[in-house]
Amino acid sequence: MSAAAPPSAPQTAAGGDGTDFPASDARGAGTLVRAPRRLRRALGWVLVSVLVLVVAAAGLLLTTPSPAQRDALDPERPGPGGMQALAEILRQQGVSVDVVRSRADAAGRLDANTTLVMSDPYPLSDAAVTELTDAAHDIVLISPSARMLRMLQLGTYGPASSPASAKADCDVPAFAHVGTIAPGQLFLPDQGVTTCFGDATDGAAVLIAEQNGAGRAVVDGAALFTNEHLAQNGDAALGLALLGAQPHVVWYVPSFEDSDRTDIDVPKSLADLTPGWVTPVIALGMITALIAAAWRGRRFGPLVAETLPVTVRASETMLGRARLTAKAADAAHAADALRTGTISRLAARLGLAARADAGAVADAASDRIRVDRAGPRALLTGPLPGSDAELVPYARRLAELETAVEHAVRIERSTP
């Protein structure tokens, strides 16, 4: 196409279908997008609030140990080293199981119909252990130490090696249907202590004693009663026979928080190891960050759209529109743009009004170049091509029409 474009044109934007939107519509666009912008801003604050809550919840979960993170032999721990399964079996058999973590609470729940179950209370002093055991009627130690064996007068540690399986072989009626077990730690009994699942010479897995009408028993629960081993052999039956003799079980879980000893090093938490000023500084920093975010993020009023004094070269606009049209593969729209430009330039060349009808422009061009009016009328007012193959010859015919009119007008102007 040989026609020249204007030197500059106002800034425009083209839609996906090639339709032009003048820059003067910016005010209307600003009012239309104001509500979505406010919505996005509100959603941003909601996301920030949710993030703060998630971080706070994560910190709370990290500082509070879950049942799965508690110590081994804990009756509320579902992991392999816990004893939650044994506690649930006792409850299913009608035994009331109270898990306590304070020796004062444990002593307050003990009576003649209660069995005290506990692992080695190493955080407690001898006086605290004696006070607790004196209040209990029956005691079952599931993880004893040499100190506890001595204090309860049950015996001492036996050989380190144990047989692969052992039967009760004692006169305790509760063990009659236990069957065989795979013993863990073996114990050597004191005088008057009954041995089960072993003997007094080579060591036994269970020691039982009667003292002043109260029962005392010791067993290596880590090898028999944990969730990992409870389903093996007769371990579950042994646990039920030892711990379920009374209708009520108080399961005491010793901890450093309940310790009364001053000669042991209590493990420190992260809060104990940090200086006292760290927490206030962190809180002050978070408050400062929130205030700064609110200060810098607040709105100073609605945005005002202004038409900037910017012009774009006609060639750039033309190339942009051409690329959009080519990408959309819309031959009809491209042909319409070419014909509109041709009609506008022909009207100016023939001295017609800028808004002259396409038919009038076609008739004037026909008269000027002295051809039948049917040809130019079909070209400027007829149907548009629908494919690229038809668009190319159509554009060539428009260019030829402009060239012919230009040549005729030039001859007329040069003729005296």
XYZ file of C-alpha atoms in Angstrom:
416
model
C 0.000 0.000 0.000
C 1.601 3.219 -1.223
C -0.464 5.790 0.679
C 1.380 7.820 3.315
C 0.238 7.797 6.958
C -0.202 10.925 9.108
C 2.966 11.952 10.976
C 1.527 11.232 14.410
C -1.615 9.897 16.029
C -3.029 9.880 19.539
C -2.177 6.883 21.708
C -4.543 3.947 21.241
C -4.792 0.377 22.435
C -6.167 -2.542 20.455
C -8.312 -5.373 21.752
C -8.025 -9.026 20.922
C -10.353 -8.564 17.914
C -8.447 -5.503 16.633
C -11.001 -2.949 17.858
C -9.413 0.419 18.708
C -9.953 2.015 22.099
C -8.918 5.690 22.222
C -6.741 6.969 25.083
C -9.557 9.361 26.034
C -11.393 6.345 27.570
C -8.807 6.144 30.391
C -11.067 8.020 32.833
C -13.860 5.503 32.366
C -11.427 2.588 32.660
C -10.073 4.017 35.937
C -13.537 4.113 37.476
C -14.253 0.591 36.250
C -11.134 -0.972 37.749
C -11.353 0.914 41.038
C -13.584 -1.695 42.672
C -11.394 -4.700 41.637
C -8.326 -2.866 42.954
C -10.004 -2.310 46.296
C -11.010 -5.958 46.362
C -7.441 -7.067 45.671
C -6.178 -4.744 48.394
C -8.661 -6.187 50.914
C -7.679 -9.719 49.921
C -4.038 -8.785 50.482
C -4.734 -7.705 54.056
C -6.741 -10.881 54.634
C -3.800 -12.975 53.420
C -1.398 -11.087 55.710
C -3.697 -11.687 58.695
C -4.008 -15.383 57.864
C -0.217 -15.639 57.558
C 0.269 -14.060 60.993
C -2.242 -16.476 62.520
C -0.552 -19.449 60.852
C 2.863 -18.386 62.176
C 1.449 -17.926 65.683
C -0.257 -21.334 65.559
C 2.941 -22.976 64.306
C 4.909 -21.433 67.164
C 2.340 -22.675 69.661
C 2.468 -26.186 68.224
C 6.259 -26.208 68.300
C 6.378 -25.189 71.949
C 3.660 -27.662 73.033
C 4.709 -31.305 72.665
C 2.176 -33.548 70.974
C 1.390 -37.053 72.261
C 3.651 -38.498 69.557
C 6.594 -36.409 70.853
C 6.335 -37.451 74.521
C 8.841 -39.681 76.248
C 9.025 -43.416 75.714
C 6.744 -45.629 77.843
C 4.175 -42.827 77.960
C 0.596 -44.179 78.031
C -0.557 -41.340 75.762
C 2.106 -41.811 73.113
C 0.917 -43.610 69.958
C 4.418 -44.207 68.567
C 6.313 -47.520 68.690
C 7.925 -46.690 72.052
C 4.709 -45.580 73.751
C 2.202 -47.596 75.740
C -1.070 -46.157 74.501
C -2.228 -49.554 73.233
C -1.905 -51.153 76.687
C -3.798 -48.269 78.311
C -6.621 -48.663 75.769
C -6.799 -52.430 76.345
C -7.182 -51.829 80.075
C -10.000 -49.354 79.450
C -11.752 -51.823 77.124
C -11.645 -54.421 79.915
C -13.423 -52.044 82.301
C -10.356 -50.764 84.167
C -10.336 -47.024 84.822
C -6.962 -45.551 83.770
C -5.940 -42.079 84.956
C -2.736 -40.676 83.449
C -1.174 -38.139 85.828
C 2.040 -36.141 85.584
C 2.185 -34.749 89.103
C 3.127 -36.830 92.145
C 0.753 -34.773 94.309
C -2.094 -35.534 91.914
C -1.111 -39.209 91.852
C -1.012 -39.455 95.666
C -4.462 -37.877 95.876
C -5.994 -40.517 93.588
C -4.537 -43.608 95.284
C -6.659 -45.886 97.489
C -7.030 -49.567 98.397
C -8.573 -50.389 95.004
C -5.920 -48.694 92.915
C -2.752 -49.882 91.196
C 0.091 -47.379 90.822
C 1.925 -47.871 87.514
C 5.092 -45.919 86.795
C 8.441 -46.095 85.082
C 11.668 -45.189 86.851
C 10.963 -41.887 88.714
C 14.548 -40.654 88.301
C 13.626 -36.943 88.635
C 12.275 -37.552 92.165
C 14.272 -37.775 95.358
C 14.145 -40.821 97.613
C 11.831 -38.998 100.030
C 9.381 -38.101 97.251
C 9.405 -41.672 95.921
C 8.799 -43.098 99.411
C 5.923 -40.693 99.984
C 4.326 -41.782 96.716
C 4.832 -45.543 97.179
C 3.599 -45.486 100.764
C 0.305 -44.027 99.558
C -0.146 -46.801 96.977
C -1.688 -50.221 97.620
C -0.331 -52.096 94.581
C 2.708 -50.930 92.581
C 3.873 -52.069 89.142
C 7.267 -50.816 87.961
C 7.529 -51.043 84.166
C 11.028 -49.584 83.859
C 12.871 -50.051 87.142
C 16.299 -48.891 88.173
C 18.646 -50.389 90.747
C 17.532 -47.667 93.162
C 13.835 -48.577 92.816
C 14.574 -52.316 93.172
C 16.444 -51.531 96.380
C 13.794 -49.163 97.774
C 10.955 -51.639 97.154
C 13.086 -54.557 98.370
C 12.416 -56.643 95.291
C 15.880 -57.658 94.165
C 18.674 -56.653 91.823
C 19.467 -56.765 88.146
C 20.084 -60.224 86.744
C 22.066 -61.499 83.758
C 22.239 -59.297 80.695
C 21.248 -62.139 78.353
C 17.729 -63.561 78.416
C 16.102 -66.656 76.883
C 14.157 -66.429 73.644
C 10.939 -67.469 75.399
C 9.777 -68.263 78.904
C 6.635 -69.540 80.637
C 5.187 -68.391 83.920
C 6.222 -71.435 86.046
C 4.883 -69.801 89.211
C 1.829 -70.109 91.465
C 0.229 -66.798 90.419
C -3.302 -67.567 89.136
C -3.418 -64.434 86.971
C -0.560 -65.800 84.818
C -2.165 -69.161 84.107
C -3.341 -68.152 80.613
C -0.519 -65.813 79.631
C 1.448 -68.383 77.671
C 5.028 -67.626 76.646
C 6.804 -64.274 76.423
C 10.166 -63.066 75.110
C 11.743 -61.602 78.280
C 13.763 -58.425 78.279
C 15.742 -57.532 81.371
C 15.997 -60.306 83.981
C 16.006 -59.751 87.761
C 17.396 -61.674 90.724
C 14.885 -61.762 93.632
C 15.389 -60.891 97.279
C 14.334 -63.220 100.052
C 10.600 -63.945 99.947
C 10.033 -62.524 96.437
C 8.220 -64.719 93.899
C 9.825 -65.217 90.484
C 7.790 -65.731 87.303
C 8.969 -66.388 83.740
C 12.327 -67.570 85.009
C 13.880 -68.734 88.259
C 15.804 -67.346 91.204
C 19.126 -68.698 89.923
C 19.217 -67.565 86.304
C 16.930 -64.569 86.721
C 13.258 -63.964 86.070
C 11.346 -61.494 83.898
C 8.751 -60.712 86.599
C 9.225 -60.306 90.351
C 6.199 -60.210 92.657
C 6.159 -59.577 96.399
C 3.511 -59.136 99.083
C 4.363 -56.531 101.710
C 1.834 -55.748 104.457
C -1.016 -56.882 102.233
C 0.085 -54.726 99.294
C 1.467 -56.048 96.054
C 4.747 -55.058 94.444
C 5.735 -56.152 90.923
C 8.536 -55.308 88.532
C 8.853 -56.068 84.806
C 10.811 -54.718 81.845
C 7.905 -53.014 80.087
C 10.117 -51.550 77.348
C 10.585 -55.057 75.899
C 7.031 -56.308 76.493
C 4.381 -53.592 76.817
C 5.269 -50.953 74.238
C 3.077 -50.514 71.165
C 5.763 -52.190 69.086
C 5.833 -55.467 71.091
C 2.407 -55.706 72.740
C 0.886 -57.886 70.004
C 3.678 -60.476 70.246
C 3.383 -63.773 72.192
C 1.461 -63.327 75.463
C 2.630 -59.766 76.155
C -0.866 -58.245 76.127
C -2.192 -60.954 78.467
C 0.723 -60.360 80.869
C 0.131 -56.599 80.850
C -3.567 -57.073 81.563
C -2.796 -59.528 84.404
C -0.269 -57.213 86.067
C -1.949 -53.825 85.593
C -5.596 -54.914 85.601
C -5.731 -56.648 88.978
C -7.534 -53.630 90.489
C -10.479 -51.728 88.969
C -8.552 -48.439 88.990
C -5.076 -47.627 87.625
C -3.174 -44.426 88.330
C -0.436 -44.205 85.712
C 2.173 -41.734 86.923
C 4.516 -40.291 84.288
C 7.589 -38.705 85.962
C 9.078 -35.564 84.438
C 11.626 -32.875 85.228
C 8.822 -30.359 85.746
C 7.670 -32.452 88.726
C 11.160 -32.953 90.120
C 12.112 -31.982 93.678
C 15.808 -32.720 93.259
C 18.487 -30.022 93.148
C 21.406 -32.273 92.233
C 20.354 -32.970 88.644
C 20.592 -30.809 85.552
C 17.130 -30.154 84.221
C 17.108 -29.864 80.404
C 16.604 -26.274 79.349
C 14.130 -25.156 76.719
C 14.861 -22.504 74.117
C 12.972 -19.934 76.191
C 15.114 -20.749 79.240
C 18.338 -20.329 77.277
C 17.491 -16.935 75.752
C 17.888 -13.665 77.702
C 14.769 -12.102 79.165
C 14.857 -9.113 76.814
C 14.559 -11.237 73.633
C 10.814 -11.867 73.867
C 9.879 -8.170 74.407
C 12.120 -7.154 71.513
C 10.499 -9.707 69.195
C 7.021 -8.541 70.221
C 8.037 -4.896 69.727
C 9.441 -5.722 66.290
C 6.219 -7.427 65.216
C 4.120 -4.490 66.431
C 6.421 -2.046 64.614
C 6.174 -4.063 61.401
C 2.367 -4.087 61.565
C 2.247 -0.328 62.204
C 4.659 0.333 59.326
C 2.612 -1.877 56.999
C -0.585 -0.034 57.923
C 1.138 3.360 57.552
C 2.745 2.668 54.189
C -0.171 0.688 52.818
C -3.027 3.052 53.611
C -4.901 4.816 50.790
C -4.763 8.590 50.346
C -7.968 8.701 48.305
C -9.208 7.301 44.996
C -6.892 7.298 42.009
C -7.514 9.976 39.359
C -6.964 9.017 35.734
C -5.352 11.672 33.561
C -4.679 11.781 29.836
C -0.938 12.175 29.517
C 0.471 14.340 26.686
C 1.976 11.358 24.917
C 1.837 10.707 21.193
C 2.805 7.586 19.326
C 4.191 7.565 15.808
C 1.691 6.436 13.218
C 4.056 3.762 11.953
C 4.316 2.204 15.420
C 0.543 2.206 15.822
C 0.123 0.712 12.371
C 2.650 -2.047 13.035
C 1.089 -2.850 16.400
C -2.381 -3.099 14.948
C -1.044 -5.186 12.088
C 0.609 -7.663 14.471
C -2.587 -7.971 16.501
C -4.640 -8.560 13.368
C -2.155 -11.122 12.040
C -2.127 -12.920 15.391
C -5.926 -13.039 15.410
C -5.945 -14.378 11.783
C -8.877 -12.061 10.981
C -8.635 -11.320 7.272
C -11.982 -9.529 7.150
C -10.947 -7.039 9.841
C -7.633 -6.356 8.087
C -9.439 -5.790 4.792
C -11.904 -3.426 6.468
C -9.015 -1.398 7.925
C -7.356 -1.188 4.496
C -10.586 -0.136 2.786
C -11.374 2.495 5.452
C -7.937 4.027 4.972
C -8.316 3.963 1.194
C -11.746 5.673 1.328
C -10.409 8.371 3.664
C -7.421 9.139 1.434
C -9.472 9.041 -1.789
C -12.021 11.462 -0.299
C -9.258 13.906 0.583
C -7.629 13.540 -2.854
C -10.925 14.005 -4.699
C -11.956 17.037 -2.619
C -14.867 15.334 -0.886
C -15.929 15.730 2.736
C -14.071 13.646 5.318
C -17.273 11.779 6.174
C -18.273 11.190 2.557
C -20.184 7.996 1.826
C -18.166 5.111 0.417
C -20.505 4.927 -2.593
C -19.988 8.621 -3.336
C -16.219 8.205 -3.107
C -16.398 5.190 -5.444
C -18.493 7.158 -8.018
C -16.175 10.171 -7.872
C -13.127 7.927 -8.340
C -14.823 6.200 -11.299
C -15.591 9.540 -12.952
C -12.060 10.798 -12.394
C -10.294 7.774 -13.875
C -13.084 7.251 -16.458
C -14.032 3.624 -15.690
C -17.308 1.843 -15.055
C -18.688 2.641 -11.599
C -19.416 -1.030 -10.870
C -15.739 -1.858 -10.318
C -14.852 0.781 -7.689
C -18.252 0.384 -6.001
C -17.736 -3.382 -5.631
C -14.252 -2.689 -4.303
C -15.221 -0.002 -1.739
C -18.744 -1.145 -0.751
C -18.859 -4.847 -1.599
C -18.220 -7.868 0.647
C -14.871 -8.191 2.349
C -12.468 -11.112 1.760
C -12.626 -13.900 4.323
C -9.147 -15.480 3.986
C -5.534 -14.448 3.563
C -5.541 -15.788 0.006
C -8.326 -13.337 -0.922
C -6.876 -10.488 1.168
C -3.667 -10.122 -0.859
C -5.287 -9.437 -4.275
C -7.885 -7.240 -2.574
C -5.166 -5.069 -1.052
C -3.412 -4.870 -4.449
C -6.629 -3.677 -6.153
C -7.102 -0.969 -3.490
C -3.529 0.191 -4.079
C -4.076 0.232 -7.847
C -7.254 2.306 -7.401
C -5.419 4.878 -5.273
C -2.524 4.985 -7.750
C -4.909 5.560 -10.681
C -6.764 8.361 -8.875
C -3.481 9.990 -7.848
C -2.216 9.835 -11.431
C -5.452 11.316 -12.818
C -5.498 14.150 -10.268
C -1.837 14.957 -10.960
C -2.518 15.155 -14.724
C -5.483 17.477 -14.170
C -3.446 19.795 -11.975
C -0.609 19.938 -14.496
C -2.904 20.611 -17.492
C -3.398 24.360 -18.287
